[in-house]
Every structure is written in structure tokens, then in C-alpha cells.
Short mmCIF file of C-alpha atoms in Angstrom, two decimals:
data_model
loop_
_atom_site.label_atom_id
_atom_site.label_comp_id
_atom_site.label_asym_id
_atom_site.label_seq_id
_atom_site.Cartn_x
_atom_site.Cartn_y
_atom_site.Cartn_z
CA UNK A 1 10.25 -5.30 -48.52
CA UNK A 2 10.36 -9.01 -49.24
CA UNK A 3 7.11 -10.75 -48.90
CA UNK A 4 5.80 -14.22 -49.73
CA UNK A 5 2.07 -15.04 -49.88
CA UNK A 6 0.58 -18.49 -49.85
CA UNK A 7 -3.15 -17.82 -50.25
CA UNK A 8 -4.35 -21.26 -49.26
CA UNK A 9 -3.97 -22.34 -45.64
CA UNK A 10 -5.49 -25.76 -46.41
CA UNK A 11 -5.66 -27.78 -49.59
CA UNK A 12 -7.31 -31.15 -49.91
CA UNK A 13 -7.15 -33.42 -52.97
CA UNK A 14 -7.78 -37.08 -53.78
CA UNK A 15 -5.01 -39.48 -54.63
CA UNK A 16 -4.12 -39.28 -58.29
CA UNK A 17 -5.53 -35.82 -58.75
CA UNK A 18 -3.35 -32.92 -59.86
CA UNK A 19 -2.25 -30.51 -57.17
CA UNK A 20 -1.07 -26.93 -57.30
CA UNK A 21 0.11 -25.02 -54.31
CA UNK A 22 0.20 -21.29 -54.93
CA UNK A 23 3.00 -18.88 -54.00
CA UNK A 24 3.28 -15.21 -54.88
CA UNK A 25 6.14 -13.02 -53.89
CA UNK A 26 7.14 -9.40 -53.71
CA UNK A 27 10.74 -8.39 -54.11
CA UNK A 28 12.37 -5.55 -55.94
CA UNK A 29 15.49 -7.43 -56.99
CA UNK A 30 16.10 -10.76 -58.62
CA UNK A 31 14.78 -13.38 -56.24
CA UNK A 32 15.75 -16.94 -55.45
CA UNK A 33 12.74 -19.03 -54.64
CA UNK A 34 12.45 -22.27 -52.69
CA UNK A 35 9.82 -24.71 -51.56
CA UNK A 36 10.34 -26.34 -48.16
CA UNK A 37 8.28 -29.24 -46.88
CA UNK A 38 7.59 -30.55 -43.39
CA UNK A 39 6.13 -34.07 -43.14
CA UNK A 40 4.43 -35.12 -39.90
CA UNK A 41 6.78 -35.38 -37.05
CA UNK A 42 9.78 -34.48 -39.22
CA UNK A 43 11.82 -31.37 -39.53
CA UNK A 44 11.54 -28.78 -42.23
CA UNK A 45 13.54 -29.72 -45.34
CA UNK A 46 14.21 -28.28 -48.75
CA UNK A 47 12.01 -29.73 -51.49
CA UNK A 48 13.26 -27.75 -54.49
CA UNK A 49 14.66 -24.43 -55.60
CA UNK A 50 13.98 -22.58 -58.78
CA UNK A 51 17.60 -22.31 -59.96
CA UNK A 52 17.93 -26.06 -60.08
CA UNK A 53 14.98 -26.50 -62.43
CA UNK A 54 14.63 -30.04 -61.23
CA UNK A 55 11.72 -32.23 -60.39
CA UNK A 56 11.74 -33.71 -56.89
CA UNK A 57 9.22 -36.48 -55.89
CA UNK A 58 7.26 -35.49 -59.00
CA UNK A 59 6.98 -31.85 -57.98
CA UNK A 60 7.95 -28.98 -60.20
CA UNK A 61 7.80 -25.23 -59.75
CA UNK A 62 8.37 -22.56 -62.39
CA UNK A 63 9.33 -19.04 -61.53
CA UNK A 64 7.07 -16.61 -63.35
CA UNK A 65 8.55 -13.18 -62.96
CA UNK A 66 5.73 -11.47 -64.79
CA UNK A 67 3.19 -12.79 -62.37
CA UNK A 68 5.68 -12.88 -59.47
CA UNK A 69 4.59 -16.44 -58.76
CA UNK A 70 6.36 -19.73 -57.94
CA UNK A 71 3.55 -22.25 -57.81
CA UNK A 72 4.29 -25.88 -56.86
CA UNK A 73 2.70 -28.52 -59.06
CA UNK A 74 2.37 -32.27 -59.20
CA UNK A 75 0.27 -34.03 -61.81
CA UNK A 76 -0.77 -37.00 -59.75
CA UNK A 77 -0.78 -36.54 -55.95
CA UNK A 78 0.10 -39.40 -53.60
CA UNK A 79 -0.98 -39.92 -49.97
CA UNK A 80 2.63 -39.57 -48.88
CA UNK A 81 2.63 -35.99 -50.20
CA UNK A 82 0.44 -34.96 -47.32
CA UNK A 83 2.49 -32.34 -45.43
CA UNK A 84 2.96 -28.66 -44.74
CA UNK A 85 4.54 -26.77 -47.66
CA UNK A 86 6.32 -23.47 -47.27
CA UNK A 87 7.33 -21.19 -50.08
CA UNK A 88 10.45 -19.08 -49.34
CA UNK A 89 12.30 -16.25 -50.95
CA UNK A 90 15.97 -15.39 -50.49
CA UNK A 91 16.89 -11.84 -51.06
CA UNK A 92 18.89 -8.96 -49.64
CA UNK A 93 17.34 -6.94 -46.92
CA UNK A 94 18.66 -5.17 -43.86
CA UNK A 95 22.20 -5.66 -45.03
CA UNK A 96 22.26 -9.43 -45.40
CA UNK A 97 20.69 -12.16 -47.44
CA UNK A 98 17.90 -13.95 -45.66
CA UNK A 99 15.05 -16.34 -46.24
CA UNK A 100 11.49 -15.03 -45.97
CA UNK A 101 8.78 -17.67 -45.60
CA UNK A 102 5.13 -17.77 -46.47
CA UNK A 103 2.64 -18.92 -43.88
CA UNK A 104 2.43 -22.38 -45.37
CA UNK A 105 -0.21 -24.58 -46.98
CA UNK A 106 -1.30 -27.83 -45.38
CA UNK A 107 -1.81 -30.39 -48.14
CA UNK A 108 -3.91 -33.41 -47.44
CA UNK A 109 -4.10 -36.17 -50.02
CA UNK A 110 -7.09 -38.41 -49.43
CA UNK A 111 -7.20 -42.03 -50.50
CA UNK B 1 26.15 -36.37 -39.57
CA UNK B 2 23.49 -35.97 -36.98
CA UNK B 3 22.00 -32.84 -38.52
CA UNK B 4 21.09 -29.69 -36.74
CA UNK B 5 20.53 -30.32 -33.08
CA UNK B 6 18.36 -28.19 -30.83
CA UNK B 7 17.69 -28.48 -27.19
CA UNK B 8 15.63 -28.56 -25.25
CA UNK B 9 12.77 -29.69 -27.45
CA UNK B 10 10.25 -28.30 -25.01
CA UNK B 11 10.74 -25.59 -22.51
CA UNK B 12 8.30 -24.25 -20.00
CA UNK B 13 8.95 -20.99 -18.19
CA UNK B 14 6.99 -18.72 -15.88
CA UNK B 15 6.64 -15.02 -16.73
CA UNK B 16 9.80 -13.16 -15.82
CA UNK B 17 12.18 -16.13 -16.02
CA UNK B 18 14.92 -16.52 -18.61
CA UNK B 19 14.86 -18.99 -21.50
CA UNK B 20 18.01 -20.36 -23.18
CA UNK B 21 17.66 -22.19 -26.41
CA UNK B 22 20.63 -24.06 -27.90
CA UNK B 23 21.43 -24.92 -31.45
CA UNK B 24 24.36 -27.03 -32.72
CA UNK B 25 24.76 -26.60 -36.50
CA UNK B 26 25.65 -29.38 -38.90
CA UNK B 27 29.29 -30.28 -39.05
CA UNK B 28 31.13 -27.99 -41.42
CA UNK B 29 28.38 -25.32 -41.24
CA UNK B 30 29.45 -21.88 -40.09
CA UNK B 31 26.24 -19.99 -40.65
CA UNK B 32 23.33 -20.15 -38.17
CA UNK B 33 19.89 -18.66 -38.42
CA UNK B 34 17.17 -18.43 -35.85
CA UNK B 35 13.46 -18.28 -36.74
CA UNK B 36 10.32 -17.92 -34.67
CA UNK B 37 7.01 -19.46 -35.62
CA UNK B 38 3.85 -18.25 -33.90
CA UNK B 39 0.65 -20.33 -34.20
CA UNK B 40 -0.91 -20.05 -37.66
CA UNK B 41 2.11 -18.11 -38.92
CA UNK B 42 5.08 -18.88 -41.05
CA UNK B 43 8.65 -18.82 -39.91
CA UNK B 44 9.87 -15.33 -39.16
CA UNK B 45 13.60 -14.58 -39.45
CA UNK B 46 15.17 -13.38 -36.17
CA UNK B 47 18.94 -13.40 -36.45
CA UNK B 48 21.80 -14.60 -38.61
CA UNK B 49 25.16 -15.42 -37.05
CA UNK B 50 28.54 -16.69 -38.03
CA UNK B 51 31.13 -17.85 -35.56
CA UNK B 52 31.58 -15.01 -33.01
CA UNK B 53 29.73 -12.56 -35.18
CA UNK B 54 26.16 -11.34 -35.47
CA UNK B 55 25.63 -10.63 -39.16
CA UNK B 56 22.03 -9.53 -39.11
CA UNK B 57 19.74 -9.22 -36.15
CA UNK B 58 17.06 -7.12 -37.82
CA UNK B 59 14.35 -9.65 -36.91
CA UNK B 60 15.13 -9.66 -33.17
CA UNK B 61 12.96 -7.75 -30.78
CA UNK B 62 14.91 -4.80 -29.46
CA UNK B 63 14.68 -5.79 -25.83
CA UNK B 64 15.08 -9.04 -23.88
CA UNK B 65 16.32 -11.12 -26.82
CA UNK B 66 19.94 -11.84 -27.60
CA UNK B 67 21.90 -14.40 -29.59
CA UNK B 68 25.42 -15.60 -29.76
CA UNK B 69 27.44 -18.17 -31.62
CA UNK B 70 30.74 -18.56 -29.80
CA UNK B 71 33.94 -19.96 -31.18
CA UNK B 72 33.35 -23.17 -29.27
CA UNK B 73 29.95 -24.61 -28.50
CA UNK B 74 26.42 -24.16 -29.72
CA UNK B 75 24.58 -21.04 -30.74
CA UNK B 76 22.39 -19.65 -27.92
CA UNK B 77 19.16 -17.71 -28.21
CA UNK B 78 18.46 -16.04 -24.90
CA UNK B 79 15.18 -14.52 -23.91
CA UNK B 80 15.18 -12.58 -20.66
CA UNK B 81 12.07 -11.88 -18.57
CA UNK B 82 9.83 -13.98 -20.75
CA UNK B 83 6.25 -12.91 -21.35
CA UNK B 84 3.30 -14.99 -22.59
CA UNK B 85 3.73 -13.53 -26.10
CA UNK B 86 7.12 -15.22 -26.32
CA UNK B 87 5.39 -18.59 -26.44
CA UNK B 88 6.22 -20.01 -29.88
CA UNK B 89 8.30 -22.56 -31.73
CA UNK B 90 11.89 -21.44 -32.26
CA UNK B 91 13.75 -23.05 -35.13
CA UNK B 92 17.46 -22.96 -35.86
CA UNK B 93 18.92 -23.63 -39.30
CA UNK B 94 22.49 -23.79 -40.57
CA UNK B 95 24.16 -23.58 -43.92
CA UNK B 96 27.58 -24.07 -45.28
CA UNK B 97 27.86 -20.56 -46.60
CA UNK B 98 25.55 -17.92 -48.03
CA UNK B 99 21.87 -17.97 -47.11
CA UNK B 100 20.76 -18.89 -50.65
CA UNK B 101 22.32 -22.24 -50.31
CA UNK B 102 20.19 -24.87 -48.69
CA UNK B 103 19.39 -24.29 -45.04
CA UNK B 104 19.17 -27.33 -42.79
CA UNK B 105 16.67 -27.08 -40.05
CA UNK B 106 16.63 -28.39 -36.53
CA UNK B 107 13.55 -29.93 -34.92
CA UNK B 108 12.73 -26.72 -33.06
CA UNK B 109 12.20 -25.78 -29.43
CA UNK B 110 8.64 -25.18 -28.30
CA UNK B 111 8.63 -22.49 -25.64
CA UNK B 112 5.61 -22.20 -23.41
CA UNK B 113 5.39 -19.26 -21.00
CA UNK B 114 2.93 -19.78 -18.16
#
């Protein structure tokens, strides 16, 4: 079964500090991994996906198949990065391809 | 493009009543997904629909819950005879095609069952 684990419910850092939001997954096939973000009073939106290998708002995430991880990193956190972050996996299960989400990590960047 | 629309944003029902949640996908999107989010939990997949077809309803409770996406009009998630445990945020998302492409989310409907 597909499963996504985000071990930290809350993460607090100071502005300018590096930040890493952890994500581990379980999937027997070849996964597609995503990070979604929800800023205060806004809807959930895609931040980045592993196949794009791009950096969005200074965030990067590398898929590590050996460790089954897809951690989200940013070298210098900004206050506007404060939000809920959800890691998600897209894979086949139950006859269709679907997204499975982790429980989310609330990131707070303090001034 | 107004994005994915959901209404109502807040819905209060008494136990035993019916709840109808509506979702209008983004223009040009023919794939709709419903998710439920309980407090302190992530989003849980419920059902995946295309126009007039239910593709995957493996995440739907077997009883009282149904979903449709008619040829014309919004997708509807219907909960009959609601119970307190149905209180949650229900999110709809749409995509242009396969699930692995970006899903665009609506603002959600918060259902409270008294």
C-alpha cells in the first residue's frame, strides 16, 4: 500500500536559518513525489514535483530511492515560508492512479 | 480562470440529515477528485471521477456516501444520514488529465454535524 510519512507535525526556525521538512514514503513501484503547500487562508497548491527537478521559491527536494525519502529543503528560510506543507505520492492503487498525502508539517519561520 | 470552486464553504447539518457538497472544476479539466481531511490528519482520497464516470471510489465509505460528475454541472458529493463522525473538511481537486499532473484544489467545504 502507498504511504507517506511526515514525522514532524510542527517545525519552527528563525529567519535565515536552513530548513528541512522530512518526508518518507512506501510504495512498491516507481513513485512520483510532490510537495504541496497551504499558506494561511489560501488553498492548497503545488509547490514542486520531483520529476521537474526545479527550485521553487528557493525550495528543492531530491528523491532518494534508497532511503525512500523526498525531503524538502531551503538554505535560508523567510517569514513568508510559514505555511502547512504536505508531501504527496502518486501511484497506482485500487485500479487507478491517485495522490496519497502525508499528515503535513506546519512550518513557522520566526523573525 | 476562477479556479476550482466549491460550495458551500461551510455547511451545518443535524444528525440524520443529508449533506450535498458541490465542486466545479477548472475550465478544461475533466478529472475531479474528492478528499476528506479530519482534524490533525492529512487529506484522504475518497473518489476520482471523470465526466459521467466514477473511475475509483475505493476511498469512499461503503454506505451513505455517493458522488457524481454529470455531463452538465458540478460534481456532487452526497452524504446521507450524516453522523457526527462525518464532520470534516472536504476538498475537491481537478486536473486536466492523469492524476500525476498537477491537481488544482478548491477552498474546501467544512461540514459540521450537530
